[in-house]
Coordinates of C-alpha atoms (C1' of nucleotides) in Angstrom, one line a residue:
Chain A
M100 CA 22.7 17.1 18.0
T101 CA 20.6 16.4 15.0
R102 CA 23.0 15.5 12.2
P103 CA 22.3 16.9 8.9
R104 CA 21.0 14.4 6.3
S105 CA 23.9 13.0 4.5
F106 CA 21.9 12.8 1.2
D107 CA 20.3 15.5 -0.9
E108 CA 16.6 15.1 0.0
A109 CA 15.3 17.0 -3.0
A110 CA 17.4 14.9 -5.3
V111 CA 16.2 11.7 -3.7
L112 CA 12.6 12.8 -3.9
H113 CA 13.1 13.8 -7.5
D114 CA 14.4 10.3 -8.3
A115 CA 11.7 8.6 -6.3
M116 CA 9.1 10.7 -8.1
D117 CA 10.4 9.6 -11.5
A118 CA 10.3 6.0 -10.4
F119 CA 6.7 6.3 -9.2
R120 CA 5.7 8.1 -12.3
R121 CA 7.2 5.4 -14.5
S122 CA 5.9 2.4 -12.7
G123 CA 3.2 3.5 -10.2
F124 CA 3.2 2.6 -6.5
A125 CA 2.4 -1.1 -6.9
G126 CA 4.8 -1.5 -9.8
V127 CA 7.9 -0.4 -8.0
S128 CA 9.7 -2.2 -5.2
I129 CA 11.9 -0.8 -2.4
K130 CA 14.8 -2.3 -4.2
D131 CA 13.9 -0.4 -7.4
L132 CA 13.6 2.8 -5.3
G133 CA 17.0 2.1 -3.8
D134 CA 18.5 1.7 -7.2
A135 CA 16.7 4.9 -8.5
T136 CA 17.7 7.1 -5.5
G137 CA 21.1 5.6 -4.6
L138 CA 19.9 4.9 -1.1
T139 CA 19.8 1.5 0.6
S140 CA 16.5 0.1 1.9
G141 CA 17.7 0.8 5.5
S142 CA 18.2 4.4 4.7
I143 CA 14.8 4.7 3.0
Y144 CA 13.1 3.2 6.0
N145 CA 15.1 5.4 8.4
A146 CA 14.3 8.6 6.5
F147 CA 10.8 8.0 5.3
G148 CA 9.3 5.3 7.6
D149 CA 8.1 3.0 4.9
K150 CA 7.3 2.8 1.2
E151 CA 4.1 4.7 1.7
G152 CA 6.0 7.5 3.5
L153 CA 8.4 7.8 0.6
Y154 CA 5.4 7.9 -1.8
R155 CA 3.7 10.6 0.1
A156 CA 6.9 12.6 0.3
A157 CA 7.5 12.2 -3.5
F158 CA 3.9 13.1 -4.2
G159 CA 4.2 16.3 -2.1
Y160 CA 7.5 17.1 -3.9
Y161 CA 5.7 16.7 -7.3
I162 CA 2.9 19.0 -6.3
D163 CA 5.3 21.7 -5.2
A164 CA 8.2 21.3 -7.6
V165 CA 6.2 20.5 -10.7
I166 CA 2.6 21.6 -10.5
R167 CA 2.9 24.7 -8.3
R168 CA 6.1 25.7 -10.0
R169 CA 4.5 25.3 -13.5
I170 CA 1.5 27.4 -12.4
E171 CA 3.8 30.1 -11.0
T172 CA 6.0 30.1 -14.1
Y173 CA 3.2 30.4 -16.7
V174 CA 0.2 32.0 -14.8
G175 CA 2.0 33.8 -12.0
E176 CA 0.5 37.1 -11.0
A177 CA -0.9 38.0 -14.4
N178 CA -3.6 35.4 -14.2
D179 CA -4.4 35.9 -17.9
L180 CA -5.5 33.5 -20.6
N181 CA -2.2 33.7 -22.5
G182 CA -0.3 32.4 -19.5
L183 CA -2.8 29.6 -18.9
E184 CA -2.5 28.7 -22.6
Q185 CA 1.3 28.5 -22.3
L186 CA 0.8 26.3 -19.3
F187 CA -1.2 23.8 -21.3
L188 CA 1.2 23.9 -24.2
S189 CA 4.1 23.3 -21.7
L190 CA 2.5 19.9 -20.8
L191 CA 3.6 18.7 -24.2
C192 CA 7.2 19.3 -23.1
A193 CA 9.2 17.8 -20.3
P194 CA 8.7 16.5 -17.7
E195 CA 5.2 15.2 -18.4
S196 CA 6.0 14.4 -22.0
D197 CA 9.0 12.3 -21.0
E198 CA 6.8 9.2 -21.3
H199 CA 6.4 8.9 -17.5
G200 CA 3.3 11.1 -17.4
C201 CA 2.0 13.2 -14.6
L202 CA 2.1 11.8 -11.1
L203 CA -1.2 13.4 -10.3
T204 CA -3.0 11.8 -13.3
N205 CA -1.2 8.5 -12.8
A206 CA -2.1 8.3 -9.1
A207 CA -5.7 9.3 -9.8
V208 CA -6.0 6.3 -12.2
E209 CA -4.0 3.9 -10.1
F210 CA -5.8 4.5 -6.8
G211 CA -9.1 5.9 -7.9
A212 CA -11.4 7.5 -5.3
Q213 CA -10.8 4.9 -2.5
P214 CA -8.9 6.1 0.5
S215 CA -5.3 5.3 -0.1
V216 CA -1.7 6.5 0.3
A217 CA -2.4 8.9 -2.5
S218 CA -5.7 10.4 -1.2
Q219 CA -4.2 13.5 0.3
G220 CA -1.9 14.3 -2.6
L221 CA -4.7 13.8 -5.1
A222 CA -7.0 16.1 -3.2
E223 CA -4.3 18.8 -2.9
G224 CA -3.1 18.4 -6.5
F225 CA -6.6 18.6 -8.0
A226 CA -7.4 21.6 -5.7
V227 CA -4.2 23.5 -6.7
L228 CA -4.8 22.8 -10.4
E229 CA -8.5 23.7 -10.4
A230 CA -7.9 26.8 -8.3
A231 CA -5.4 28.2 -10.7
I232 CA -7.7 27.6 -13.7
R233 CA -10.6 29.0 -11.9
R234 CA -8.6 32.1 -10.9
V235 CA -7.9 32.9 -14.5
V236 CA -11.3 32.1 -15.9
E237 CA -13.1 34.0 -13.1
G238 CA -10.9 37.0 -13.3
Q239 CA -10.8 37.2 -17.1
I240 CA -14.2 36.0 -18.2
G241 CA -16.5 35.6 -15.2
G242 CA -20.2 35.2 -15.6
G243 CA -22.4 32.2 -15.1
Q244 CA -20.4 29.8 -17.2
V245 CA -17.2 29.8 -15.1
G246 CA -18.0 26.3 -13.8
L247 CA -18.5 25.0 -17.3
L248 CA -15.3 26.5 -18.6
V249 CA -13.2 25.4 -15.7
A250 CA -14.5 21.8 -16.2
R251 CA -13.7 22.0 -19.9
L252 CA -10.1 23.0 -19.2
L253 CA -9.6 20.4 -16.4
L254 CA -10.9 17.7 -18.7
L255 CA -8.6 18.8 -21.5
Y256 CA -5.7 18.8 -19.0
Q257 CA -6.3 15.3 -17.9
G258 CA -7.0 14.1 -21.4
I259 CA -3.6 15.5 -22.6
L260 CA -1.8 13.7 -19.9
V261 CA -3.4 10.3 -20.7
L262 CA -2.5 10.6 -24.3
I263 CA 1.1 11.6 -23.5
R264 CA 1.4 8.7 -21.1
A265 CA -0.1 6.3 -23.6
G266 CA 2.5 7.3 -26.2
Q267 CA -0.3 8.3 -28.6
N268 CA 0.3 10.7 -31.4
I269 CA -0.1 14.2 -29.8
S270 CA 0.8 16.2 -32.8
A271 CA -2.8 17.6 -33.0
C272 CA -2.7 18.7 -29.3
P273 CA -1.2 22.1 -29.8
A274 CA -3.9 23.0 -32.3
V275 CA -6.6 21.7 -30.0
I276 CA -5.2 23.9 -27.1
R277 CA -5.0 26.9 -29.3
S278 CA -8.5 26.6 -30.6
E279 CA -9.8 26.1 -27.1
F280 CA -8.2 29.3 -25.9
E281 CA -9.2 31.2 -29.0
Q282 CA -12.8 30.3 -28.1
L283 CA -12.2 31.5 -24.6
R284 CA -10.8 34.8 -25.8
K285 CA -14.0 35.4 -27.8
L286 CA -15.7 35.4 -24.4
L287 CA -13.5 38.2 -23.0
P288 CA -15.5 41.3 -22.1
Chain B
M171 CA -13.0 -35.3 -26.9
T172 CA -12.4 -31.7 -25.9
R173 CA -14.7 -31.2 -23.0
P174 CA -16.5 -27.9 -22.9
R175 CA -15.3 -25.5 -20.2
S176 CA -17.1 -26.2 -17.0
F177 CA -17.2 -22.5 -16.1
D178 CA -18.9 -19.6 -17.9
E179 CA -15.9 -18.0 -19.7
A180 CA -17.7 -14.7 -20.4
A181 CA -18.7 -14.4 -16.7
V182 CA -15.2 -15.1 -15.6
L183 CA -13.7 -12.6 -18.0
H184 CA -16.2 -10.1 -16.8
D185 CA -15.2 -10.6 -13.2
A186 CA -11.5 -10.5 -14.0
M187 CA -12.1 -7.3 -16.0
D188 CA -13.7 -5.7 -13.0
A189 CA -10.8 -6.8 -10.8
F190 CA -8.2 -5.4 -13.2
R191 CA -10.2 -2.2 -13.6
R192 CA -10.3 -1.8 -9.8
S193 CA -6.7 -2.5 -9.0
G194 CA -4.7 -2.5 -12.2
F195 CA -2.5 -5.4 -13.3
A196 CA 0.3 -5.0 -10.7
G197 CA -2.2 -4.3 -7.9
V198 CA -4.1 -7.6 -8.2
S199 CA -2.8 -11.1 -7.3
I200 CA -3.8 -14.5 -8.6
K201 CA -5.5 -15.1 -5.3
D202 CA -7.5 -11.9 -5.7
L203 CA -8.4 -13.0 -9.2
G204 CA -9.5 -16.4 -7.9
D205 CA -11.7 -14.7 -5.3
A206 CA -13.2 -12.4 -7.9
T207 CA -13.9 -15.1 -10.5
G208 CA -14.6 -18.1 -8.3
L209 CA -11.8 -20.1 -9.9
T210 CA -8.8 -21.5 -8.1
S211 CA -5.3 -20.6 -9.2
G212 CA -4.9 -24.0 -10.8
S213 CA -8.0 -23.4 -13.0
I214 CA -6.8 -20.0 -14.0
Y215 CA -3.4 -21.3 -15.0
N216 CA -5.0 -24.2 -16.9
A217 CA -7.4 -21.9 -18.7
F218 CA -5.4 -18.8 -19.4
G219 CA -1.7 -19.9 -19.1
D220 CA -0.7 -17.2 -16.6
K221 CA -1.7 -13.9 -15.1
E222 CA -0.7 -12.1 -18.3
G223 CA -2.9 -14.4 -20.4
L224 CA -5.9 -13.7 -18.2
Y225 CA -5.2 -10.0 -18.4
R226 CA -5.0 -10.1 -22.2
A227 CA -8.2 -12.1 -22.3
A228 CA -10.0 -9.7 -20.0
F229 CA -8.7 -6.7 -22.0
G230 CA -10.0 -8.3 -25.2
Y231 CA -13.3 -8.9 -23.6
Y232 CA -13.5 -5.3 -22.4
I233 CA -12.8 -4.0 -25.9
D234 CA -15.5 -6.2 -27.4
A235 CA -18.1 -6.3 -24.7
V236 CA -17.8 -2.7 -23.5
I237 CA -16.1 -0.4 -26.1
R238 CA -17.4 -2.0 -29.3
R239 CA -20.8 -2.7 -27.9
R240 CA -21.1 0.9 -26.7
I241 CA -20.1 2.2 -30.1
E242 CA -22.7 -0.1 -31.8
T243 CA -25.4 0.9 -29.3
Y244 CA -25.0 4.6 -29.6
V245 CA -23.3 5.3 -33.0
G246 CA -24.4 2.2 -34.9
E247 CA -25.1 2.6 -38.6
A248 CA -26.3 6.1 -38.3
N249 CA -22.9 7.6 -37.6
D250 CA -24.4 10.9 -36.6
L251 CA -23.4 13.5 -34.0
N252 CA -26.4 12.8 -31.8
G253 CA -25.4 9.2 -31.4
L254 CA -21.8 10.1 -30.6
E255 CA -23.0 12.7 -28.1
Q256 CA -25.1 10.0 -26.4
L257 CA -22.0 7.8 -26.3
F258 CA -20.1 10.4 -24.4
L259 CA -22.9 11.0 -22.1
S260 CA -23.2 7.3 -21.4
L261 CA -19.7 7.3 -20.0
L262 CA -21.1 9.1 -17.0
C263 CA -23.2 6.0 -16.3
A264 CA -22.1 2.4 -15.6
P265 CA -19.8 0.6 -16.0
E266 CA -17.2 3.3 -16.3
S267 CA -18.7 5.5 -13.7
D268 CA -18.8 2.7 -11.2
E269 CA -15.6 4.0 -9.6
H270 CA -13.4 1.4 -11.4
G271 CA -12.9 3.5 -14.5
C272 CA -12.2 2.4 -18.1
L273 CA -9.8 -0.5 -18.5
L274 CA -8.4 1.2 -21.7
T275 CA -7.6 4.5 -19.9
N276 CA -6.4 2.7 -16.8
A277 CA -4.1 0.4 -18.8
A278 CA -2.7 3.3 -20.8
V279 CA -1.7 5.1 -17.6
E280 CA -0.5 2.0 -15.8
F281 CA 1.8 0.7 -18.6
G282 CA 2.4 3.8 -20.7
A283 CA 4.0 3.5 -24.1
Q284 CA 6.5 0.8 -23.2
P285 CA 6.0 -2.7 -24.7
S286 CA 3.9 -4.6 -22.1
V287 CA 1.2 -7.1 -21.6
A288 CA -1.3 -4.3 -22.5
S289 CA 0.3 -3.1 -25.7
Q290 CA -1.9 -5.0 -28.1
G291 CA -5.1 -4.1 -26.2
L292 CA -4.1 -0.5 -26.0
A293 CA -3.4 -0.3 -29.7
E294 CA -6.6 -2.0 -30.6
G295 CA -8.8 -0.1 -28.1
F296 CA -7.4 3.3 -29.1
A297 CA -7.8 2.4 -32.8
V298 CA -11.4 1.3 -32.4
L299 CA -12.3 4.4 -30.4
E300 CA -10.6 6.8 -32.8
A301 CA -12.0 5.1 -35.8
A302 CA -15.6 5.4 -34.5
I303 CA -15.1 9.1 -33.7
R304 CA -13.4 9.8 -37.1
R305 CA -16.2 8.0 -39.0
V306 CA -18.8 10.3 -37.5
V307 CA -16.8 13.5 -37.8
E308 CA -15.6 12.7 -41.3
G309 CA -19.1 11.7 -42.5
Q310 CA -21.0 14.5 -40.9
I311 CA -18.6 17.5 -41.0
G312 CA -15.5 16.6 -43.1
G313 CA -13.2 19.3 -44.3
G314 CA -9.7 20.1 -43.3
Q315 CA -10.3 20.2 -39.6
V316 CA -11.3 16.6 -39.1
G317 CA -8.0 15.7 -37.4
L318 CA -8.4 18.6 -35.0
L319 CA -12.0 17.7 -34.1
V320 CA -11.2 14.0 -33.6
A321 CA -8.3 14.9 -31.3
R322 CA -10.6 17.2 -29.3
L323 CA -13.1 14.4 -28.8
L324 CA -10.5 11.9 -27.9
L325 CA -9.0 14.2 -25.3
L326 CA -12.4 14.9 -23.9
Y327 CA -13.1 11.2 -23.7
Q328 CA -9.9 10.4 -21.8
G329 CA -10.3 13.4 -19.6
I330 CA -13.8 12.3 -18.5
L331 CA -12.6 8.8 -17.6
V332 CA -9.8 10.2 -15.5
L333 CA -12.1 12.4 -13.5
I334 CA -14.6 9.6 -13.1
R335 CA -11.9 7.3 -11.9
A336 CA -10.5 10.0 -9.5
G337 CA -14.0 10.4 -8.0
Q338 CA -13.9 14.1 -8.8
N339 CA -17.1 16.0 -9.1
I340 CA -18.4 15.3 -12.6
S341 CA -21.6 17.3 -12.3
A342 CA -20.4 19.8 -14.9
C343 CA -19.5 17.1 -17.4
P344 CA -22.9 16.7 -19.1
A345 CA -22.9 20.4 -19.8
V346 CA -19.3 20.3 -21.2
I347 CA -20.3 17.4 -23.5
R348 CA -23.4 19.2 -24.7
S349 CA -21.6 22.4 -25.4
E350 CA -18.9 20.5 -27.3
F351 CA -21.4 18.9 -29.6
E352 CA -23.4 22.1 -30.0
Q353 CA -20.2 23.6 -31.4
L354 CA -19.8 20.6 -33.7
R355 CA -23.3 20.9 -35.0
K356 CA -22.6 24.5 -36.0
L357 CA -20.0 23.1 -38.3
L358 CA -22.6 20.9 -40.1
P359 CA -22.9 21.7 -43.8
Chain C
dT263 C1' -21.4 -48.6 -18.4
dC264 C1' -16.6 -48.0 -19.2
dA265 C1' -12.4 -45.9 -20.6
dA266 C1' -10.1 -42.1 -22.2
dT267 C1' -9.5 -37.5 -21.6
dT268 C1' -9.5 -33.0 -19.5
dC269 C1' -10.7 -30.6 -16.1
dT270 C1' -10.4 -28.7 -10.9
dA271 C1' -8.8 -28.2 -6.1
dG272 C1' -5.5 -27.4 -3.0
dA273 C1' -1.0 -28.0 -1.3
dA274 C1' 3.9 -27.2 -2.5
dT275 C1' 7.8 -24.4 -4.3
dG276 C1' 11.0 -20.9 -5.1
dA277 C1' 11.3 -16.0 -5.9
dT278 C1' 10.4 -11.6 -4.5
dC279 C1' 8.4 -8.4 -1.4
dA280 C1' 8.2 -4.9 2.5
dT281 C1' 10.2 -4.4 6.7
dC282 C1' 13.4 -5.1 10.7
dT283 C1' 17.7 -5.9 13.1
dT284 C1' 22.4 -5.4 14.0
dA285 C1' 26.8 -3.7 13.7
dG286 C1' 29.5 -0.2 12.9
dA287 C1' 30.7 4.5 10.5
dA288 C1' 30.3 9.5 10.6
dA289 C1' 29.5 13.9 12.7
dG290 C1' 29.0 17.3 16.2
dA291 C1' 29.3 18.7 21.4
dG292 C1' 32.2 19.3 25.1
Chain D
dC243 C1' 40.3 14.0 21.5
dT244 C1' 36.3 11.4 23.0
dC245 C1' 31.7 10.6 23.9
dT246 C1' 27.1 10.7 22.4
dT247 C1' 24.0 10.6 18.9
dT248 C1' 22.3 9.4 14.4
dC249 C1' 23.1 7.8 10.4
dT250 C1' 24.1 3.9 6.8
dA251 C1' 25.0 -0.8 5.1
dA252 C1' 23.9 -5.3 4.6
dG253 C1' 21.9 -9.3 5.8
dA254 C1' 17.8 -11.6 8.1
dT255 C1' 12.8 -12.5 8.4
dG256 C1' 8.2 -13.7 7.6
dA257 C1' 4.6 -12.7 4.2
dT258 C1' 3.0 -12.8 -0.2
dC259 C1' 3.8 -13.5 -4.9
dA260 C1' 3.4 -16.2 -9.5
dT261 C1' 3.6 -20.6 -10.8
dT262 C1' 3.7 -25.8 -10.7
dC263 C1' 2.5 -30.3 -9.2
dT264 C1' -0.4 -34.1 -7.9
dA265 C1' -4.4 -36.5 -7.0
dG266 C1' -8.8 -37.1 -8.1
dA267 C1' -13.5 -35.5 -10.1
dA268 C1' -16.2 -34.7 -14.1
dT269 C1' -17.5 -35.3 -18.8
dT270 C1' -17.9 -37.5 -23.3
dG271 C1' -17.4 -41.0 -26.9
dA272 C1' -18.1 -45.7 -27.5

DNA sequence: TCAATTCTAGAATGATCATCTTAGAAAGAG
DNA sequence: CTCTTTCTAAGATGATCATTCTAGAATTGA
């Protein structure tokens, strides 16, 4: 009975994700989203309910297909500092560095802490990110300063994504990341 | 001939600045800005030309009344690490911590690197901030790693403002800032 | 006080917005 | 093949948007 979707949902969410990363939620219209995804407004409303529904779906897709995937790729099962360092260095490459920035960071700044269409995605995204960092720091270094070190890395992560989005000169970032992780390695037992 | 303005321009720009910090440029309407400032739309258009003109004026006000003032207050003529540390710690207090975030950071994320109504303010704001940090690092520490240290501090600055805006737990931030500056002090000649 | 000037208030305007409706196309079940 | 179901396409709708217009209030120089 239920007909299969006639469009590629992952591809649509990918395109919508890029549109939201580029222009934010308020800065993009249903028409823009139709142009970006190749769907008509009717199809969007039928498939996702409304603009907020599409945003939520695209945000969820971003968390899974970009953030979780990046963590698995670089940190994976090893949970070591080298992998986490590679993860940070990878931020300087696509897709975050493609001038659209990170949807998590962009949404955090656009919506802030108020309840919004982004609240759930923000909570999940920050939790996933912090958990991955904490897993590595706790497993490799431990001790009483885990909270401090995790906060340092989270701050660095967000700072990098702001500078990338702003188009600032990020040529010094690799050296900052490497010096940060060199410091952490000195704390290895 | 030219009558003085019948409203307090600084107060209006302050209110507009808060509205833009809260909701971004795309997320706030002329009606919202009228409600926030107490002006009618006619007065806004008469005084500032259009919504973009008011945004530019509010952004300029923010750079002068918040960023430059903060730098003068904490760094001033001394240009020492202690003052810069106090500046970073002050970010955790008002007005940035009032849940609206920093207009510079918010604009950087909303508009990105593309030419926009925020381009000039972004360039000026980042330049003012980086120059102040560089002045202290160069004067106090110097050496070949000035670029690296300035980048570290800029990244930390932006990271803090994202986490504040996102309403994340910032209780670890003071310790991160203090440890960062302790490290810098070890580099003092 | 009076006249010239410049402001403000509030309604008006046309564009764009998110959303809905309707008519019909496509796909699977029998 | 045909019927039922579910989709898409495209235009319609009412709200909201940025902006402008108009009438009149306020201020200052004389």
